[in-house]
PDB file of C-alpha atoms in Angstrom:
ATOM      1  CA  MET U 235      61.297 -36.897  21.136  1.00  0.00           C
ATOM      2  CA  THR U 236      61.750 -38.943  24.289  1.00  0.00           C
ATOM      3  CA  GLN U 237      62.268 -38.776  28.421  1.00  0.00           C
ATOM      4  CA  ALA U 238      65.425 -39.561  27.167  1.00  0.00           C
ATOM      5  CA  ASP U 239      66.848 -36.920  25.512  1.00  0.00           C
ATOM      6  CA  SER U 240      64.620 -33.668  26.597  1.00  0.00           C
ATOM      7  CA  CYS U 241      64.024 -32.104  29.861  1.00  0.00           C
ATOM      8  CA  PHE U 242      62.023 -29.492  30.624  1.00  0.00           C
ATOM      9  CA  TYR U 243      61.340 -27.033  33.712  1.00  0.00           C
ATOM     10  CA  ASN U 244      58.834 -28.281  36.067  1.00  0.00           C
ATOM     11  CA  PRO U 245      58.270 -24.323  38.244  1.00  0.00           C
ATOM     12  CA  GLU U 246      56.273 -26.852  41.296  1.00  0.00           C
ATOM     13  CA  LYS U 247      59.808 -27.828  41.599  1.00  0.00           C
ATOM     14  CA  ARG U 248      61.833 -24.984  41.447  1.00  0.00           C
ATOM     15  CA  ASP U 249      64.172 -27.418  39.133  1.00  0.00           C
ATOM     16  CA  TYR U 250      65.160 -29.257  35.677  1.00  0.00           C
ATOM     17  CA  GLU U 251      63.885 -33.308  35.107  1.00  0.00           C
ATOM     18  CA  ARG U 252      64.039 -35.286  32.520  1.00  0.00           C
ATOM     19  CA  GLY U 253      60.509 -36.279  30.451  1.00  0.00           C
ATOM     20  CA  THR U 254      58.288 -34.802  28.072  1.00  0.00           C
ATOM     21  CA  PRO U 255      57.534 -31.130  28.100  1.00  0.00           C
ATOM     22  CA  SER U 256      54.504 -29.568  26.892  1.00  0.00           C
ATOM     23  CA  ASP U 257      53.743 -29.715  23.725  1.00  0.00           C
ATOM     24  CA  ALA U 258      54.122 -26.520  22.841  1.00  0.00           C
ATOM     25  CA  SER U 259      57.763 -26.511  24.006  1.00  0.00           C
ATOM     26  CA  ALA U 260      58.528 -29.708  22.902  1.00  0.00           C
ATOM     27  CA  ALA U 261      58.109 -28.457  19.056  1.00  0.00           C
ATOM     28  CA  MET U 262      60.132 -25.516  20.310  1.00  0.00           C
ATOM     29  CA  LEU U 263      63.365 -27.516  21.229  1.00  0.00           C
ATOM     30  CA  ALA U 264      62.472 -30.250  17.872  1.00  0.00           C
ATOM     31  CA  GLU U 265      62.890 -27.222  15.989  1.00  0.00           C
ATOM     32  CA  LEU U 266      65.817 -25.481  17.612  1.00  0.00           C
ATOM     33  CA  GLN U 267      68.199 -28.763  18.796  1.00  0.00           C
ATOM     34  CA  PRO U 268      69.788 -29.189  15.595  1.00  0.00           C
ATOM     35  CA  SER U 269      71.105 -25.362  16.130  1.00  0.00           C
ATOM     36  CA  LEU U 270      72.039 -25.136  19.901  1.00  0.00           C
ATOM     37  CA  LEU U 271      75.541 -26.309  20.823  1.00  0.00           C
ATOM     38  CA  ALA U 272      76.818 -27.270  24.560  1.00  0.00           C
ATOM     39  CA  LEU U 273      80.161 -25.277  24.898  1.00  0.00           C
ATOM     40  CA  SER U 274      83.398 -25.708  27.221  1.00  0.00           C
ATOM     41  CA  VAL U 275      85.970 -23.766  27.869  1.00  0.00           C
ATOM     42  CA  ASN U 276      89.559 -25.270  29.631  1.00  0.00           C
ATOM     43  CA  ASP U 277      87.781 -29.180  29.250  1.00  0.00           C
ATOM     44  CA  PHE U 278      84.537 -28.318  32.322  1.00  0.00           C
ATOM     45  CA  HIS U 279      81.024 -27.125  30.943  1.00  0.00           C
ATOM     46  CA  ALA U 280      80.077 -23.602  30.395  1.00  0.00           C
ATOM     47  CA  GLY U 281      76.923 -22.882  28.909  1.00  0.00           C
ATOM     48  CA  SER U 282      75.909 -23.023  25.265  1.00  0.00           C
ATOM     49  CA  ALA U 283      75.591 -21.441  22.434  1.00  0.00           C
ATOM     50  CA  VAL U 284      73.263 -21.419  19.097  1.00  0.00           C
ATOM     51  CA  VAL U 285      74.137 -20.795  15.410  1.00  0.00           C
ATOM     52  CA  ILE U 286      73.647 -18.341  13.595  1.00  0.00           C
ATOM     53  CA  ASP U 287      74.826 -18.310  10.484  1.00  0.00           C
ATOM     54  CA  ASP U 288      76.189 -20.832   6.831  1.00  0.00           C
ATOM     55  CA  GLN U 289      79.505 -19.083   8.092  1.00  0.00           C
ATOM     56  CA  GLU U 290      80.709 -21.114  10.699  1.00  0.00           C
ATOM     57  CA  HIS U 291      79.512 -19.017  12.767  1.00  0.00           C
ATOM     58  CA  ALA U 292      77.672 -19.383  16.973  1.00  0.00           C
ATOM     59  CA  ALA U 293      76.580 -16.778  19.781  1.00  0.00           C
ATOM     60  CA  THR U 294      77.018 -17.013  22.929  1.00  0.00           C
ATOM     61  CA  ASP U 295      77.890 -15.012  25.934  1.00  0.00           C
ATOM     62  CA  MET U 296      80.881 -13.433  26.647  1.00  0.00           C
ATOM     63  CA  HIS U 297      81.337 -14.293  30.001  1.00  0.00           C
ATOM     64  CA  VAL U 298      81.094 -17.242  29.714  1.00  0.00           C
ATOM     65  CA  ALA U 299      83.358 -17.592  26.437  1.00  0.00           C
ATOM     66  CA  LEU U 300      85.630 -15.425  28.276  1.00  0.00           C
ATOM     67  CA  ILE U 301      85.481 -17.974  31.759  1.00  0.00           C
ATOM     68  CA  GLY U 302      88.323 -19.500  30.174  1.00  0.00           C
ATOM     69  CA  ARG U 303      91.546 -19.382  26.438  1.00  0.00           C
ATOM     70  CA  GLN U 304      90.515 -23.035  25.337  1.00  0.00           C
ATOM     71  CA  LEU U 305      86.850 -22.866  23.755  1.00  0.00           C
ATOM     72  CA  GLN U 306      85.638 -26.314  22.593  1.00  0.00           C
ATOM     73  CA  VAL U 307      81.512 -26.811  21.470  1.00  0.00           C
ATOM     74  CA  ARG U 308      80.297 -30.692  21.028  1.00  0.00           C
ATOM     75  CA  THR U 309      77.318 -30.499  17.793  1.00  0.00           C
ATOM     76  CA  PRO U 310      73.867 -32.506  17.898  1.00  0.00           C
ATOM     77  CA  SER U 311      75.707 -34.678  17.289  1.00  0.00           C
ATOM     78  CA  GLY U 312      78.462 -35.523  19.216  1.00  0.00           C
ATOM     79  CA  ARG U 313      81.285 -33.576  17.605  1.00  0.00           C
ATOM     80  CA  MET U 314      83.585 -32.285  19.887  1.00  0.00           C
ATOM     81  CA  LEU U 315      85.090 -28.350  17.529  1.00  0.00           C
ATOM     82  CA  ASP U 316      87.667 -26.041  18.670  1.00  0.00           C
ATOM     83  CA  ALA U 317      85.980 -22.292  18.449  1.00  0.00           C
ATOM     84  CA  ARG U 318      87.382 -18.786  18.682  1.00  0.00           C
ATOM     85  CA  ILE U 319      86.069 -15.821  19.406  1.00  0.00           C
ATOM     86  CA  GLU U 320      85.477 -13.272  16.600  1.00  0.00           C
ATOM     87  CA  LYS U 321      83.801 -11.219  17.989  1.00  0.00           C
ATOM     88  CA  LEU U 322      82.961  -9.710  22.380  1.00  0.00           C
ATOM     89  CA  ASP U 323      80.063  -6.438  22.784  1.00  0.00           C
ATOM     90  CA  VAL U 324      81.378  -5.831  25.352  1.00  0.00           C
ATOM     91  CA  ILE U 325      77.298  -4.328  26.566  1.00  0.00           C
ATOM     92  CA  LYS U 326      75.381  -6.495  25.690  1.00  0.00           C
ATOM     93  CA  ASP U 327      77.559  -9.284  26.779  1.00  0.00           C
ATOM     94  CA  LEU U 328      77.761 -11.045  23.336  1.00  0.00           C
ATOM     95  CA  ALA U 329      80.270 -13.049  22.184  1.00  0.00           C
ATOM     96  CA  ILE U 330      80.992 -14.297  18.302  1.00  0.00           C
ATOM     97  CA  LEU U 331      82.433 -18.205  17.970  1.00  0.00           C
ATOM     98  CA  LYS U 332      84.314 -19.350  15.064  1.00  0.00           C
ATOM     99  CA  VAL U 333      84.194 -22.882  14.669  1.00  0.00           C
ATOM    100  CA  PRO U 334      85.666 -24.588  12.146  1.00  0.00           C
ATOM    101  CA  GLY U 335      84.146 -27.501  10.873  1.00  0.00           C
ATOM    102  CA  LEU U 336      80.674 -26.695  11.621  1.00  0.00           C
ATOM    103  CA  ASN U 337      79.324 -27.208   8.450  1.00  0.00           C
ATOM    104  CA  GLU U 338      80.078 -30.567   7.929  1.00  0.00           C
ATOM    105  CA  SER U 339      79.089 -31.448  12.182  1.00  0.00           C
ATOM    106  CA  GLY U 340      75.746 -31.155  10.454  1.00  0.00           C
ATOM    107  CA  ALA U 341      73.786 -28.820  13.396  1.00  0.00           C
ATOM    108  CA  ARG U 342      71.815 -26.285  11.310  1.00  0.00           C
ATOM    109  CA  PRO U 343      71.449 -22.749  11.653  1.00  0.00           C
ATOM    110  CA  ALA U 344      68.572 -21.239  13.597  1.00  0.00           C
ATOM    111  CA  ARG U 345      65.946 -19.141  11.887  1.00  0.00           C
ATOM    112  CA  LEU U 346      66.631 -15.365  12.613  1.00  0.00           C
ATOM    113  CA  ASP U 347      63.824 -12.954  11.525  1.00  0.00           C
ATOM    114  CA  LEU U 348      65.526  -9.621  11.815  1.00  0.00           C
ATOM    115  CA  ASN U 349      62.722  -7.662  11.120  1.00  0.00           C
ATOM    116  CA  VAL U 350      61.065  -9.626  14.076  1.00  0.00           C
ATOM    117  CA  VAL U 351      58.614  -7.987  16.567  1.00  0.00           C
ATOM    118  CA  SER U 352      57.369  -9.328  19.737  1.00  0.00           C
ATOM    119  CA  ARG U 353      54.534  -8.555  21.669  1.00  0.00           C
ATOM    120  CA  GLU U 354      53.828  -8.578  25.709  1.00  0.00           C
ATOM    121  CA  GLN U 355      51.950 -11.533  26.568  1.00  0.00           C
ATOM    122  CA  GLU U 356      53.670 -13.737  23.901  1.00  0.00           C
ATOM    123  CA  LYS U 357      54.658 -17.290  24.323  1.00  0.00           C
ATOM    124  CA  ALA U 358      58.817 -16.914  24.459  1.00  0.00           C
ATOM    125  CA  PHE U 359      61.206 -19.831  25.055  1.00  0.00           C
ATOM    126  CA  ALA U 360      64.179 -20.195  26.826  1.00  0.00           C
ATOM    127  CA  VAL U 361      66.227 -23.278  25.111  1.00  0.00           C
ATOM    128  CA  GLY U 362      69.337 -23.918  26.315  1.00  0.00           C
ATOM    129  CA  ALA U 363      71.720 -26.731  27.411  1.00  0.00           C
ATOM    130  CA  PRO U 364      72.360 -26.018  31.472  1.00  0.00           C
ATOM    131  CA  TRP U 365      73.400 -30.344  31.579  1.00  0.00           C
ATOM    132  CA  ALA U 366      75.384 -30.121  28.625  1.00  0.00           C
ATOM    133  CA  ALA U 367      78.656 -32.965  29.995  1.00  0.00           C
ATOM    134  CA  ALA U 368      77.227 -35.690  27.702  1.00  0.00           C
ATOM    135  CA  GLY U 369      74.939 -37.967  28.616  1.00  0.00           C
ATOM    136  CA  ARG U 370      72.704 -34.608  29.383  1.00  0.00           C
ATOM    137  CA  PRO U 371      69.667 -33.787  27.420  1.00  0.00           C
ATOM    138  CA  VAL U 372      68.675 -29.885  25.965  1.00  0.00           C
ATOM    139  CA  CYS U 373      65.785 -28.219  28.224  1.00  0.00           C
ATOM    140  CA  VAL U 374      63.359 -26.001  27.360  1.00  0.00           C
ATOM    141  CA  SER U 375      61.927 -23.607  29.967  1.00  0.00           C
ATOM    142  CA  GLU U 376      58.456 -21.872  28.623  1.00  0.00           C
ATOM    143  CA  GLY U 377      57.086 -18.373  30.285  1.00  0.00           C
ATOM    144  CA  SER U 378      55.419 -15.401  28.307  1.00  0.00           C
ATOM    145  CA  ILE U 379      57.876 -11.785  27.122  1.00  0.00           C
ATOM    146  CA  GLN U 380      55.628  -8.722  29.710  1.00  0.00           C
ATOM    147  CA  GLY U 381      57.038  -5.924  27.734  1.00  0.00           C
ATOM    148  CA  VAL U 382      59.408  -5.317  25.095  1.00  0.00           C
ATOM    149  CA  LYS U 383      61.785  -2.734  27.078  1.00  0.00           C
ATOM    150  CA  SER U 384      63.913  -1.724  23.741  1.00  0.00           C
ATOM    151  CA  SER U 385      65.543  -2.750  20.634  1.00  0.00           C
ATOM    152  CA  ALA U 386      69.101  -2.106  20.073  1.00  0.00           C
ATOM    153  CA  ASP U 387      68.914  -0.369  16.578  1.00  0.00           C
ATOM    154  CA  GLY U 388      69.857  -3.520  14.771  1.00  0.00           C
ATOM    155  CA  MET U 389      72.604  -3.312  16.806  1.00  0.00           C
ATOM    156  CA  ARG U 390      74.271  -1.179  13.437  1.00  0.00           C
ATOM    157  CA  SER U 391      75.788   1.628  16.243  1.00  0.00           C
ATOM    158  CA  GLN U 392      79.483   2.353  16.403  1.00  0.00           C
ATOM    159  CA  THR U 393      79.635  -0.392  19.616  1.00  0.00           C
ATOM    160  CA  SER U 394      79.461  -2.651  18.287  1.00  0.00           C
ATOM    161  CA  PRO U 395      79.952  -5.423  15.616  1.00  0.00           C
ATOM    162  CA  ASP U 396      78.110  -5.925  12.845  1.00  0.00           C
ATOM    163  CA  TRP U 397      76.095  -8.763  14.333  1.00  0.00           C
ATOM    164  CA  PRO U 398      73.728 -10.680  11.783  1.00  0.00           C
ATOM    165  CA  PHE U 399      70.378 -10.040  13.986  1.00  0.00           C
ATOM    166  CA  THR U 400      68.665  -8.245  15.932  1.00  0.00           C
ATOM    167  CA  LEU U 401      69.425  -7.803  19.813  1.00  0.00           C
ATOM    168  CA  PHE U 402      66.644  -6.001  21.768  1.00  0.00           C
ATOM    169  CA  ASP U 403      65.662  -5.690  25.392  1.00  0.00           C
ATOM    170  CA  PHE U 404      63.527  -8.110  27.577  1.00  0.00           C
ATOM    171  CA  SER U 405      61.075  -8.488  30.904  1.00  0.00           C
ATOM    172  CA  VAL U 406      60.822 -11.942  30.336  1.00  0.00           C
ATOM    173  CA  ASP U 407      58.672 -14.885  33.301  1.00  0.00           C
ATOM    174  CA  LEU U 408      60.896 -17.510  32.288  1.00  0.00           C
ATOM    175  CA  HIS U 409      63.216 -20.045  34.634  1.00  0.00           C
ATOM    176  CA  PHE U 410      66.698 -20.439  32.927  1.00  0.00           C
ATOM    177  CA  GLY U 411      68.641 -20.331  35.820  1.00  0.00           C
ATOM    178  CA  LYS U 412      69.758 -16.641  36.377  1.00  0.00           C
ATOM    179  CA  ASP U 413      69.444 -15.423  32.543  1.00  0.00           C
ATOM    180  CA  ALA U 414      67.324 -16.215  29.074  1.00  0.00           C
ATOM    181  CA  GLU U 415      70.324 -15.357  26.145  1.00  0.00           C
ATOM    182  CA  ARG U 416      68.226 -18.004  23.889  1.00  0.00           C
ATOM    183  CA  PHE U 417      64.668 -17.351  23.885  1.00  0.00           C
ATOM    184  CA  VAL U 418      62.139 -17.537  20.839  1.00  0.00           C
ATOM    185  CA  SER U 419      58.741 -16.725  20.338  1.00  0.00           C
ATOM    186  CA  GLN U 420      56.196 -18.522  19.364  1.00  0.00           C
ATOM    187  CA  ASN U 421      56.029 -18.476  15.500  1.00  0.00           C
ATOM    188  CA  LYS U 422      59.511 -20.393  16.486  1.00  0.00           C
ATOM    189  CA  GLN U 423      61.339 -17.132  14.638  1.00  0.00           C
ATOM    190  CA  ALA U 424      64.958 -17.676  17.406  1.00  0.00           C
ATOM    191  CA  LEU U 425      65.451 -14.334  18.622  1.00  0.00           C
ATOM    192  CA  ILE U 426      68.615 -13.686  19.446  1.00  0.00           C
ATOM    193  CA  GLY U 427      68.239 -11.321  22.979  1.00  0.00           C
ATOM    194  CA  ARG U 428      68.642 -10.997  26.712  1.00  0.00           C
ATOM    195  CA  ALA U 429      66.075 -11.912  28.745  1.00  0.00           C
ATOM    196  CA  ARG U 430      66.336 -10.149  32.197  1.00  0.00           C
ATOM    197  CA  GLU U 431      64.554  -7.430  35.716  1.00  0.00           C
ATOM    198  CA  TRP U 432      65.176  -4.552  35.495  1.00  0.00           C
ATOM    199  CA  ASP U 433      63.723  -4.074  39.430  1.00  0.00           C
ATOM    200  CA  SER U 434      66.254  -4.052  42.006  1.00  0.00           C
ATOM    201  CA  MET U 435      70.005  -4.715  40.327  1.00  0.00           C
ATOM    202  CA  PRO U 436      72.302  -3.857  42.957  1.00  0.00           C
ATOM    203  CA  ARG U 437      75.295  -2.407  40.872  1.00  0.00           C
ATOM    204  CA  ILE U 438      78.905  -1.287  41.589  1.00  0.00           C
ATOM    205  CA  VAL U 439      80.276   2.092  39.437  1.00  0.00           C
ATOM    206  CA  SER U 440      83.887   1.559  40.071  1.00  0.00           C
ATOM    207  CA  ASP U 441      86.113   4.664  39.919  1.00  0.00           C
ATOM    208  CA  ALA U 442      88.810   2.698  37.239  1.00  0.00           C
ATOM    209  CA  VAL U 443      91.504   5.574  37.947  1.00  0.00           C
ATOM    210  CA  ALA U 444      92.371   4.886  41.402  1.00  0.00           C
ATOM    211  CA  THR U 445      95.661   3.193  41.224  1.00  0.00           C
ATOM    212  CA  ASN U 446      97.561  -0.073  43.613  1.00  0.00           C
ATOM    213  CA  GLY U 447      94.073  -2.066  44.789  1.00  0.00           C
ATOM    214  CA  VAL U 448      92.833  -0.542  47.306  1.00  0.00           C
ATOM    215  CA  SER U 449      90.326   1.908  47.201  1.00  0.00           C
ATOM    216  CA  GLY U 450      86.970   1.577  47.165  1.00  0.00           C
ATOM    217  CA  GLY U 451      87.400   2.012  43.045  1.00  0.00           C
ATOM    218  CA  ALA U 452      90.189  -0.519  42.098  1.00  0.00           C
ATOM    219  CA  LEU U 453      88.609  -3.305  44.311  1.00  0.00           C
ATOM    220  CA  ALA U 454      85.215  -2.511  42.620  1.00  0.00           C
ATOM    221  CA  THR U 455      86.702  -2.533  38.750  1.00  0.00           C
ATOM    222  CA  GLN U 456      88.666  -5.385  40.108  1.00  0.00           C
ATOM    223  CA  TYR U 457      85.702  -7.629  40.670  1.00  0.00           C
ATOM    224  CA  GLY U 458      84.282  -6.384  38.238  1.00  0.00           C
ATOM    225  CA  VAL U 459      87.372  -7.626  36.118  1.00  0.00           C
ATOM    226  CA  GLU U 460      86.602 -11.116  37.013  1.00  0.00           C
ATOM    227  CA  GLY U 461      83.170 -11.196  36.766  1.00  0.00           C
ATOM    228  CA  ILE U 462      83.727 -11.120  33.263  1.00  0.00           C
ATOM    229  CA  VAL U 463      86.529 -13.156  32.476  1.00  0.00           C
ATOM    230  CA  GLN U 464      86.827 -15.778  35.451  1.00  0.00           C
ATOM    231  CA  MET U 465      82.864 -16.699  36.152  1.00  0.00           C
ATOM    232  CA  GLY U 466      82.169 -20.070  36.833  1.00  0.00           C
ATOM    233  CA  SER U 467      86.776 -20.086  37.603  1.00  0.00           C
ATOM    234  CA  PRO U 468      87.469 -22.903  40.338  1.00  0.00           C
ATOM    235  CA  LYS U 469      89.472 -20.268  42.225  1.00  0.00           C
ATOM    236  CA  ALA U 470      87.120 -17.524  42.067  1.00  0.00           C
ATOM    237  CA  GLY U 471      89.274 -14.563  43.602  1.00  0.00           C
ATOM    238  CA  SER U 472      92.793 -16.023  42.109  1.00  0.00           C
ATOM    239  CA  ARG U 473      93.919 -13.640  39.357  1.00  0.00           C
ATOM    240  CA  SER U 474      95.969 -15.239  35.824  1.00  0.00           C
ATOM    241  CA  ALA U 475      98.407 -13.143  33.860  1.00  0.00           C
ATOM    242  CA  PRO U 476      96.301 -12.096  31.002  1.00  0.00           C
ATOM    243  CA  ILE U 477      93.919 -10.842  34.281  1.00  0.00           C
ATOM    244  CA  ARG U 478      96.782  -9.278  35.928  1.00  0.00           C
ATOM    245  CA  GLU U 479      97.347  -7.493  32.269  1.00  0.00           C
ATOM    246  CA  PHE U 480      94.022  -5.483  32.092  1.00  0.00           C
ATOM    247  CA  LEU U 481      93.718  -4.661  35.877  1.00  0.00           C
ATOM    248  CA  ASP U 482      97.067  -3.121  35.025  1.00  0.00           C
ATOM    249  CA  LEU U 483      95.305  -1.097  32.653  1.00  0.00           C
ATOM    250  CA  ALA U 484      92.162  -0.528  34.121  1.00  0.00           C
ATOM    251  CA  GLU U 485      93.667   0.920  37.459  1.00  0.00           C
ATOM    252  CA  LYS U 486      95.724   3.469  35.695  1.00  0.00           C
ATOM    253  CA  PRO U 487      94.876   7.610  34.573  1.00  0.00           C
ATOM    254  CA  SER U 488      92.740   7.837  31.824  1.00  0.00           C
ATOM    255  CA  ARG U 489      91.313   4.442  31.296  1.00  0.00           C
ATOM    256  CA  PHE U 490      87.118   4.202  31.859  1.00  0.00           C
ATOM    257  CA  THR U 491      84.644   4.570  34.248  1.00  0.00           C
ATOM    258  CA  PHE U 492      82.430   0.632  34.360  1.00  0.00           C
ATOM    259  CA  GLN U 493      79.141   0.341  35.791  1.00  0.00           C
ATOM    260  CA  TYR U 494      79.452  -2.766  36.975  1.00  0.00           C
ATOM    261  CA  ASP U 495      76.012  -5.492  37.808  1.00  0.00           C
ATOM    262  CA  VAL U 496      76.704  -7.291  41.126  1.00  0.00           C
ATOM    263  CA  ALA U 497      73.900 -10.362  40.197  1.00  0.00           C
ATOM    264  CA  THR U 498      73.946 -10.203  36.892  1.00  0.00           C
ATOM    265  CA  ARG U 499      78.185  -9.945  36.634  1.00  0.00           C
ATOM    266  CA  ARG U 500      77.304  -7.700  34.029  1.00  0.00           C
ATOM    267  CA  LEU U 501      78.796  -4.488  32.941  1.00  0.00           C
ATOM    268  CA  GLN U 502      75.645  -2.340  31.941  1.00  0.00           C
ATOM    269  CA  SER U 503      78.207   0.520  30.573  1.00  0.00           C
ATOM    270  CA  VAL U 504      81.503   1.934  30.188  1.00  0.00           C
ATOM    271  CA  GLN U 505      82.108   5.936  30.489  1.00  0.00           C
ATOM    272  CA  PRO U 506      85.354   7.260  29.364  1.00  0.00           C
ATOM    273  CA  VAL U 507      87.822   8.962  32.402  1.00  0.00           C
ATOM    274  CA  ASN U 508      88.705  11.612  29.498  1.00  0.00           C
ATOM    275  CA  PRO U 509      86.273  13.426  28.669  1.00  0.00           C
ATOM    276  CA  LEU U 510      87.270  14.663  24.779  1.00  0.00           C
ATOM    277  CA  ASP U 511      86.978  11.080  24.008  1.00  0.00           C
ATOM    278  CA  SER U 512      83.372   8.535  23.361  1.00  0.00           C
ATOM    279  CA  THR U 513      81.355   6.238  24.664  1.00  0.00           C
ATOM    280  CA  ALA U 514      81.551   4.487  21.748  1.00  0.00           C
ATOM    281  CA  ALA U 515      85.366   4.138  21.719  1.00  0.00           C
ATOM    282  CA  ALA U 516      85.267   3.640  25.393  1.00  0.00           C
ATOM    283  CA  GLU U 517      83.330   0.275  25.042  1.00  0.00           C
ATOM    284  CA  ALA U 518      84.916  -0.391  22.010  1.00  0.00           C
ATOM    285  CA  ARG U 519      88.666  -0.234  23.117  1.00  0.00           C
ATOM    286  CA  LEU U 520      87.481  -2.163  26.199  1.00  0.00           C
ATOM    287  CA  ALA U 521      86.288  -5.183  23.960  1.00  0.00           C
ATOM    288  CA  GLU U 522      89.367  -4.972  22.265  1.00  0.00           C
ATOM    289  CA  ILE U 523      91.863  -5.089  25.384  1.00  0.00           C
ATOM    290  CA  ILE U 524      89.755  -8.001  26.817  1.00  0.00           C
ATOM    291  CA  LEU U 525      89.303  -9.732  23.577  1.00  0.00           C
ATOM    292  CA  SER U 526      93.075  -9.632  22.866  1.00  0.00           C
ATOM    293  CA  ARG U 527      93.930 -10.876  26.375  1.00  0.00           C
ATOM    294  CA  ASN U 528      91.622 -13.227  26.668  1.00  0.00           C
ATOM    295  CA  GLN U 529      93.610 -14.449  23.180  1.00  0.00           C
ATOM    296  CA  GLY U 530      96.771 -13.180  24.146  1.00  0.00           C
ATOM    297  CA  VAL U 531      97.843 -11.778  20.771  1.00  0.00           C
ATOM    298  CA  VAL U 532      98.978  -8.474  22.172  1.00  0.00           C
ATOM    299  CA  ASP U 533     101.506  -6.729  23.670  1.00  0.00           C
ATOM    300  CA  ALA U 534     100.532  -5.888  26.799  1.00  0.00           C
ATOM    301  CA  SER U 535     102.792  -2.217  27.066  1.00  0.00           C
ATOM    302  CA  ALA U 536     101.427  -2.287  23.529  1.00  0.00           C
ATOM    303  CA  SER U 537      98.615  -1.791  24.520  1.00  0.00           C
ATOM    304  CA  GLU U 538      98.887   0.029  27.217  1.00  0.00           C
ATOM    305  CA  GLU U 539     100.419   2.564  25.937  1.00  0.00           C
ATOM    306  CA  GLU U 540      97.464   2.777  22.649  1.00  0.00           C
ATOM    307  CA  SER U 541      94.579   3.411  25.129  1.00  0.00           C
ATOM    308  CA  GLY U 542      96.445   6.438  27.394  1.00  0.00           C
ATOM    309  CA  SER U 543      96.582   8.197  23.648  1.00  0.00           C
ATOM    310  CA  ARG U 544      92.810   7.896  23.642  1.00  0.00           C
TER     311      ARG U 544
END
């Protein structure tokens, strides 16, 4: 691996720089680079995704995938391919993309171990493409696991799609922008997980029953939805038609209450306003609404009636 095609995080400079990382980081980068895709949304670079199987699927962050409707990935060989969202998990902040032509591009799935058990102080690496515009290298950041907080029971719950991997929550000392969403343990087995800080996270609990966008609850709902659907938009305050439709649904009675993390721009919980509805149903319905609005395939009035009946 040459200095031209790699970069690493320099903790002294608190930034990424081109060059040769440590031997361990370089080995991890070489292992995973064929599985990493640069993700573009609406023609601007948004982040990265990782190939997860041989069925042309890749995993990325939900909040990144929902920035806009036109998704493309750049493969390690330089090919640009169209992608579409196939599954969402609103709480885990995960999206599965379908990328037709991915198998022929030379990209290969990352090795996923469903039974991996990581330990505190185990070395971990965040690998991705924060600079992934044309000619920019894939980067690696090295750190250690400070604590495994919880697992998601293999993501096989009523609230989640049937993910082909296990997701864990970690406290990880890694420097990869604000997140380390695609990181791996030192045994070179790819681990899809969420690394985040567990302390001092400001939250807004928004009351989705509020109407007309004038109360604090409705305003918080607006921030939450725009944070999910439009994070990274050049016009952060603008509201496209799909967002207006979703807000119309969210701000009516008998919908959901959101707990939204302002620091990470993520939903922390979704609760049904109707106590007879289950949390699982609320999360699943919210994912369905967001996905349908993003893809523009569900009539707003029909969705509204269906949501109100739950």
